[in-house]
Coordinates of C-alpha atoms in Angstrom, one line a residue:
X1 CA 48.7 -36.3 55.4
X2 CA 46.1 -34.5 53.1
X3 CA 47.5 -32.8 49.4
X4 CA 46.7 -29.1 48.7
X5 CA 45.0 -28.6 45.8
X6 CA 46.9 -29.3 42.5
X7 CA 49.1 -25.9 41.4
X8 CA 47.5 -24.5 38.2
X9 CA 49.6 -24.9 35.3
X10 CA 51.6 -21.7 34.2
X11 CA 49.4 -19.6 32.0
X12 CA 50.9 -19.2 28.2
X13 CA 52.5 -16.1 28.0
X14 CA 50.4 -12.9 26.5
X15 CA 51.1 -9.8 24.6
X16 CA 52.9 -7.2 26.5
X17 CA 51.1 -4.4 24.2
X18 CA 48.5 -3.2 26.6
X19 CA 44.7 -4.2 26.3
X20 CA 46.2 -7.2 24.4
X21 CA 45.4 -10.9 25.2
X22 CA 47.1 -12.5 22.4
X23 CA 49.4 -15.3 22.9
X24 CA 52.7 -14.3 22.4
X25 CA 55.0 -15.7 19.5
X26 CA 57.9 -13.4 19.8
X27 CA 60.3 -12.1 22.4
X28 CA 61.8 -8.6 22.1
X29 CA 65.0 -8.8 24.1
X30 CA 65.9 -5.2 25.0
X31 CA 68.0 -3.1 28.0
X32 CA 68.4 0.4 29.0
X33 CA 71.8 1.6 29.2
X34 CA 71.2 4.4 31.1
X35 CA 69.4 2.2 33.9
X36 CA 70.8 -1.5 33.3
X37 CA 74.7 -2.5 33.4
X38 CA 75.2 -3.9 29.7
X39 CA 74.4 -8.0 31.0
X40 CA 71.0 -7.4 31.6
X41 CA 68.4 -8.7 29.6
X42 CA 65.0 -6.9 30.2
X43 CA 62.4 -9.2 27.7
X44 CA 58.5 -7.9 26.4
X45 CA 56.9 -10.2 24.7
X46 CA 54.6 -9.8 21.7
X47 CA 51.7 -11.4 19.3
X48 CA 52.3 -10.9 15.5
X49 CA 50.2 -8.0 15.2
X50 CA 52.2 -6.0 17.6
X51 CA 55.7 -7.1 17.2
X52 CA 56.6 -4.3 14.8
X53 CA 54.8 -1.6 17.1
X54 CA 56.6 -3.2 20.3
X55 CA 60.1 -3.4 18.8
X56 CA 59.6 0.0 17.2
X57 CA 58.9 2.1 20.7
X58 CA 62.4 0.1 22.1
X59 CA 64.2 0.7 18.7
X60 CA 63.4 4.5 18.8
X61 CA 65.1 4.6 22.5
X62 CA 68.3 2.3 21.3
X63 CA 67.1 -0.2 24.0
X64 CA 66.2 -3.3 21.3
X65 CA 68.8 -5.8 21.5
X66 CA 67.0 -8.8 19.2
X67 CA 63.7 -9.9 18.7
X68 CA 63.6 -14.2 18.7
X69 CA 60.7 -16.6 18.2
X70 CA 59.4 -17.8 22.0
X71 CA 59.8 -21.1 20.4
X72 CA 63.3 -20.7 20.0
X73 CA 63.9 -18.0 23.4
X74 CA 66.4 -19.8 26.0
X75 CA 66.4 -16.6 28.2

């Protein structure tokens, strides 16, 4: 019996901001009421530089929820 090729580890997770490449050090938990029953837990995730831009655009639209470290994200 031959073995495929190994499977490629899961790529760190990036920036959600688009254009961005950064690694990501923060999730921005967020839901839309209007769209989403009140469980669901839509995430974007963001580097430093665009955590406040991110979490503004959802805050504006009431759909932020909480913003947590990935480090600390069980989701």
């Amino acid at each position: 019996m031959t073995e495929g090729p190994a499977a490629p580890e899961e790529e760190a997770p990036h920036c959600s901001r688009k254009g961005c490449r950064a690694p990501a050090e923060w999730v921005l938990v967020w839901n839309n009421p209007k769209v989403h029953t009140p469980e669901r837990r839509k995430t974007w995730v963001a580097c430093d530089e665009h955590r406040a831009y991110l979490a503004e655009f959802l805050n504006v639209r009431g759909f932020l929820l909480e913003t947590v470290p990935v480090a600390d994200f069980s989701g």
